[in-house]
Tab-separated table of C-alpha atoms in Angstrom:
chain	number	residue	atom	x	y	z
A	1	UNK	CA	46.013	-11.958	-9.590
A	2	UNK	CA	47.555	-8.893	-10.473
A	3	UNK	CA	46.182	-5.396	-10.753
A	4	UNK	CA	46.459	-5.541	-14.688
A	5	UNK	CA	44.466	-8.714	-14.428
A	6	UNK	CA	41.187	-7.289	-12.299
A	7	UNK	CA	41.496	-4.048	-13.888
A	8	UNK	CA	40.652	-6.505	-17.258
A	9	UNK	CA	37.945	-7.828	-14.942
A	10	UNK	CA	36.667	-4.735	-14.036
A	11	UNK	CA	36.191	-3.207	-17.537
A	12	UNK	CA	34.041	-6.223	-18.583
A	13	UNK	CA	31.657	-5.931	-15.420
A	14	UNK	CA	31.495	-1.999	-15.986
A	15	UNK	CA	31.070	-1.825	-19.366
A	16	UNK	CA	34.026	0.781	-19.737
A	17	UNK	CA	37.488	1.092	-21.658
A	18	UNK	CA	40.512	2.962	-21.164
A	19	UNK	CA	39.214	5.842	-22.492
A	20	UNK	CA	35.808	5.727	-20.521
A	21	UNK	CA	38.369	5.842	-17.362
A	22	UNK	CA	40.846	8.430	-18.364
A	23	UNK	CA	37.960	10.791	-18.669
A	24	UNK	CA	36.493	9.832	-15.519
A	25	UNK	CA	40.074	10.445	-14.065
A	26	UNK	CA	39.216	14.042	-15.092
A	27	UNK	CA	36.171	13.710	-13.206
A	28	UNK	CA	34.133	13.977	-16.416
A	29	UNK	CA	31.475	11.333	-17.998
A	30	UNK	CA	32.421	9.792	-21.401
A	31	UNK	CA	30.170	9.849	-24.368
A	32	UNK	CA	29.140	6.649	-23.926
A	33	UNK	CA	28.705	6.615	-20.475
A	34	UNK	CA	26.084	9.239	-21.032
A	35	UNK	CA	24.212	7.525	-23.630
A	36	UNK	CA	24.037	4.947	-21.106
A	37	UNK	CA	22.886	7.026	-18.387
A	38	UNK	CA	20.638	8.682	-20.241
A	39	UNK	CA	19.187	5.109	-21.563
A	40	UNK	CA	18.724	4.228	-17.004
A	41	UNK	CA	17.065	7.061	-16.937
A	42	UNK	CA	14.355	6.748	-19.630
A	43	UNK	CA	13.815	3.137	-18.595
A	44	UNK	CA	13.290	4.415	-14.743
A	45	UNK	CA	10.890	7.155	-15.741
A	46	UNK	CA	9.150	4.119	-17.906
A	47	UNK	CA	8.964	1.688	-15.105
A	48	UNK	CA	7.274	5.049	-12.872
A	49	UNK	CA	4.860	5.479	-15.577
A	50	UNK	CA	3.524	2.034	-15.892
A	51	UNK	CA	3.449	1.748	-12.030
A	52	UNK	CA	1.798	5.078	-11.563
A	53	UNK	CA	-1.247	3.559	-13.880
A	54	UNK	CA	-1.545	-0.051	-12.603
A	55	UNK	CA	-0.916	0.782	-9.350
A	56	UNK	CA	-4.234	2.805	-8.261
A	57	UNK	CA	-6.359	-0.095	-10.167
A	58	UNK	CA	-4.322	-2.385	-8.005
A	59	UNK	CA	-5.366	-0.946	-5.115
A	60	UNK	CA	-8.711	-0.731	-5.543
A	61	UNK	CA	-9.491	-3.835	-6.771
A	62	UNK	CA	-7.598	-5.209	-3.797
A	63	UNK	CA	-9.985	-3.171	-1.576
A	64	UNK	CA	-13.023	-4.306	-2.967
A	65	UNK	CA	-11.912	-8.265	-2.605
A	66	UNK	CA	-10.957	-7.455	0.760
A	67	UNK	CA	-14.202	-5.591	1.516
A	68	UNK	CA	-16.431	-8.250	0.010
A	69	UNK	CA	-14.685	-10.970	1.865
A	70	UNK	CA	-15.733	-9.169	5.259
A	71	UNK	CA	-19.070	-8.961	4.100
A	72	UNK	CA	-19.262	-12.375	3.146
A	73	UNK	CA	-17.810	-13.358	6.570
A	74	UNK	CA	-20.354	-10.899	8.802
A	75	UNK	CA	-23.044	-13.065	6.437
A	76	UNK	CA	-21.926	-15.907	7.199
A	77	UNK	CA	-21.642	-15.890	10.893
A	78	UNK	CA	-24.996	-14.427	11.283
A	79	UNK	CA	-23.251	-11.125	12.488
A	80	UNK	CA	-25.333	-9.423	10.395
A	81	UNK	CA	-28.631	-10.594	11.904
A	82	UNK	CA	-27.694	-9.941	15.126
A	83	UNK	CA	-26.499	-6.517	14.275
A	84	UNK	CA	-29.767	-5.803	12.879
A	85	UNK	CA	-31.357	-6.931	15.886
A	86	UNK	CA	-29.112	-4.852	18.109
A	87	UNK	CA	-29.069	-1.384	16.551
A	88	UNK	CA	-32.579	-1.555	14.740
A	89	UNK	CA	-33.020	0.876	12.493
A	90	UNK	CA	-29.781	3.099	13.200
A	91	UNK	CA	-27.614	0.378	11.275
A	92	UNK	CA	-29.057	1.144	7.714
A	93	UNK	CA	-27.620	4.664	8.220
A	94	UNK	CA	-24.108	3.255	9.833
A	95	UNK	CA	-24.214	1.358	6.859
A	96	UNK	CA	-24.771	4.203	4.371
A	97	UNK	CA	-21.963	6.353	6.128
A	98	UNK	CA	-19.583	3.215	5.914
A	99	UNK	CA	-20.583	2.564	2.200
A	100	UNK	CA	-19.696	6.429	1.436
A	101	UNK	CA	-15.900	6.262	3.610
A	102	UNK	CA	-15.363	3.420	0.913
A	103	UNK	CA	-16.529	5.525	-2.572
A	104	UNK	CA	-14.142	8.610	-1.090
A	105	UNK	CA	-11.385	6.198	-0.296
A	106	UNK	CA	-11.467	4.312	-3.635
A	107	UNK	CA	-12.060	8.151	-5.585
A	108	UNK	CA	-8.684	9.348	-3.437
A	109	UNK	CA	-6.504	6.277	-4.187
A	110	UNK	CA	-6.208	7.312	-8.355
A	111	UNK	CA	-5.891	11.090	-7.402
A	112	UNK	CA	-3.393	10.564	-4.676
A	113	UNK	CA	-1.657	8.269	-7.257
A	114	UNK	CA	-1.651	10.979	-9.824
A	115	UNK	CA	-0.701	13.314	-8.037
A	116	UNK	CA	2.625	11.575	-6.630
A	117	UNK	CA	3.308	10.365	-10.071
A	118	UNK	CA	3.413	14.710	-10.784
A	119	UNK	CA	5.440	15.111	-8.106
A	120	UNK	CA	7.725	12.561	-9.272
A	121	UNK	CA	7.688	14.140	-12.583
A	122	UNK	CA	8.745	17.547	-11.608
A	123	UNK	CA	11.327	16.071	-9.991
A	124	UNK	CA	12.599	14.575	-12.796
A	125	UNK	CA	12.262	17.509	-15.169
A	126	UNK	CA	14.803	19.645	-12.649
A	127	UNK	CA	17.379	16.602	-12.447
A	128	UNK	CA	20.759	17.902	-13.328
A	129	UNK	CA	21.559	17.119	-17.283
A	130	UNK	CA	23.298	14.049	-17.227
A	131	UNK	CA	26.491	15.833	-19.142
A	132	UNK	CA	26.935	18.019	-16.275
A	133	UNK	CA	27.244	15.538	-13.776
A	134	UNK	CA	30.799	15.113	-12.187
A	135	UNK	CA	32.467	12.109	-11.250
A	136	UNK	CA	33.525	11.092	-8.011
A	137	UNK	CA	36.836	9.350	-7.185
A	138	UNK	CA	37.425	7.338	-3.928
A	139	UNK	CA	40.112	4.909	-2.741
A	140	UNK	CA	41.397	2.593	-0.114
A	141	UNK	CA	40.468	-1.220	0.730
A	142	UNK	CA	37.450	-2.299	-0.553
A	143	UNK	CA	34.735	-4.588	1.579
A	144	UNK	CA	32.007	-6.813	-0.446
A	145	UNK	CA	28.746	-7.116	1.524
A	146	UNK	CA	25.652	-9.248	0.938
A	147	UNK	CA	22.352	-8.763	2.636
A	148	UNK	CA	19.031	-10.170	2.743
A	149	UNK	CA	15.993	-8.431	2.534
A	150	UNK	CA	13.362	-10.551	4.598
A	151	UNK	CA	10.550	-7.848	3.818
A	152	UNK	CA	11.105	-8.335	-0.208
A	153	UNK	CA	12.946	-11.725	-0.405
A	154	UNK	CA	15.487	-10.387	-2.123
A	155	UNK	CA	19.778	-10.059	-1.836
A	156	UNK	CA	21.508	-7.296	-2.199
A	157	UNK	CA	24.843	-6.624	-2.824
A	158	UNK	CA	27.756	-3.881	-2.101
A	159	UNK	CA	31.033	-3.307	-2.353
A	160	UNK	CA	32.097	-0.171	0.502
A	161	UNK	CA	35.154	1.742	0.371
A	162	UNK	CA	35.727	4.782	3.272
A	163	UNK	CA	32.061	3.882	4.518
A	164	UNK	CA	30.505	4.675	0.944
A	165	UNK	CA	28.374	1.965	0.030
A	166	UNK	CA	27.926	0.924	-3.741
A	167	UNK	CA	25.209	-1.479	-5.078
A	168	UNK	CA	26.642	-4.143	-7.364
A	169	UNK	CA	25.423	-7.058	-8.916
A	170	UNK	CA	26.152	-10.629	-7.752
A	171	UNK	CA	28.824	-11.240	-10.426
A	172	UNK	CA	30.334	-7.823	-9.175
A	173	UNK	CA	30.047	-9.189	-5.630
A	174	UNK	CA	32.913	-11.740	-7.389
A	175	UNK	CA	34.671	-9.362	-9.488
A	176	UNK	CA	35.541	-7.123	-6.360
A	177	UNK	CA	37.892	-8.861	-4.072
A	178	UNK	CA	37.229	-8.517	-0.540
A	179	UNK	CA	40.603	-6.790	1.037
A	180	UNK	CA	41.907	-5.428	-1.822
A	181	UNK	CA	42.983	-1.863	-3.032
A	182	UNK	CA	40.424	-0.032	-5.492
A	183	UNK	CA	39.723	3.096	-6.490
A	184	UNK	CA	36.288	3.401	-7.380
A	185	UNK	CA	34.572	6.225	-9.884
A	186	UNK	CA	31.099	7.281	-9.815
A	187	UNK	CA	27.873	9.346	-9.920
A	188	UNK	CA	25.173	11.071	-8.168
A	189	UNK	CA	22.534	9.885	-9.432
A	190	UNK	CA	19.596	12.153	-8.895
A	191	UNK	CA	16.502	11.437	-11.723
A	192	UNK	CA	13.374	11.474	-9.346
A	193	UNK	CA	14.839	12.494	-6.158
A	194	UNK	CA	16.488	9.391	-4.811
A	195	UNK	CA	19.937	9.595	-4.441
A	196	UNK	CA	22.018	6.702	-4.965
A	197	UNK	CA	26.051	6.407	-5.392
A	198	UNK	CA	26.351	4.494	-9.310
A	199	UNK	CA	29.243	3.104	-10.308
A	200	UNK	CA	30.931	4.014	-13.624
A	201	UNK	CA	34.429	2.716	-13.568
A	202	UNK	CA	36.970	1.237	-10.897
A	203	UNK	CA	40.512	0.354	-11.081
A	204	UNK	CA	42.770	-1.799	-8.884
A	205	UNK	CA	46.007	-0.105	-7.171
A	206	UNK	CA	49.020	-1.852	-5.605
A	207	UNK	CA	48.536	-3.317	-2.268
């Protein structure tokens, strides 16, 4: 396959055109390619939103299950009972203290929550505009690298160029040939404080 031919290749899985990549040859974003950063970010700042509410009510009702199950258990086994018979008296007031460590915890999970989800916010709000953001060129042989994520049963995949690492998609994972000459364009992405290296363009040089 010839340069001409991935190059094709590479503007489908990229989403760019010739003049998307003569402007990022400047080291400059295209209109388009704004608009379509600007559309990742408002869907990331979405997705932080919705987690930042369901999460705390997630969390507490996974608590409470969890709580009530022990209860049920100490019940059951007659742990209870015996406890009762063992500390007398004191264990209505170890019980009071314990029931109050569980209101505070459950009261700090929303606030903690909210106030990360600030945090996150701020962050956001002092993000570099998008039309200000350069673009990165780098070049040499390419790698493709797949990896499995145990924790989160999920695959990830990269193509790596000089020891930068780039997160593509499995049908990029096929697009990229392993061994071959690129030179790869791209972004700092920066929205909420993460930084990650974002593909906008690539083209394939002589071997």
């Amino acid at each position: 396959m010839t340069p001409a031919d991935r190059n094709s290749e590479l503007m489908q899985l990229l989403h760019f055109d010739a003049g998307d990549l003569a402007l990022n040859r400047q080291g400059k974003l295209s209109p388009r390619q704004i608009e379509a950063e600007q559309a990742n970010r408002e869907r990331l700042k979405a997705s932080i939103t919705s987690a930042s509410h369901r999460t705390p009510w997630l969390m507490m009702i996974m608590v409470i299950v969890v709580l009530g199950i022990i209860v049920v258990a100490l019940v059951a086994t007659g742990t209870v009972a015996t406890l009762q018979q063992t500390l007398g008296t004191a264990l209505l007031p170890i019980i009071g203290i314990v029931g109050l460590l569980v209101i505070l915890y459950l009261i700090w999970i929303p606030i903690s929550s909210r106030r990360s989800f600030q945090r996150t916010q701020l962050t956001a709000q002092n993000a570099p505009l998008i039309e200000t953001l350069p673009v990165y060129s780098l070049a040499g042989k390419l790698k493709t690298r797949k990896d499995y994520d145990d924790n989160t049963n999920s695959t990830y995949y990269h193509v790596i160029v000089e020891g930068k690492r780039f997160p593509v998609t499995q049908a990029g994972l096929k697009t990229f040939h392993n061994g071959k000459a690129y030179r790869l364009y791209f972004i700092n992405v920066d929205p909420i404080g993460r930084k990650a290296l974002r593909l906008v363009s690539a083209e394939a040089l002589e071997d």
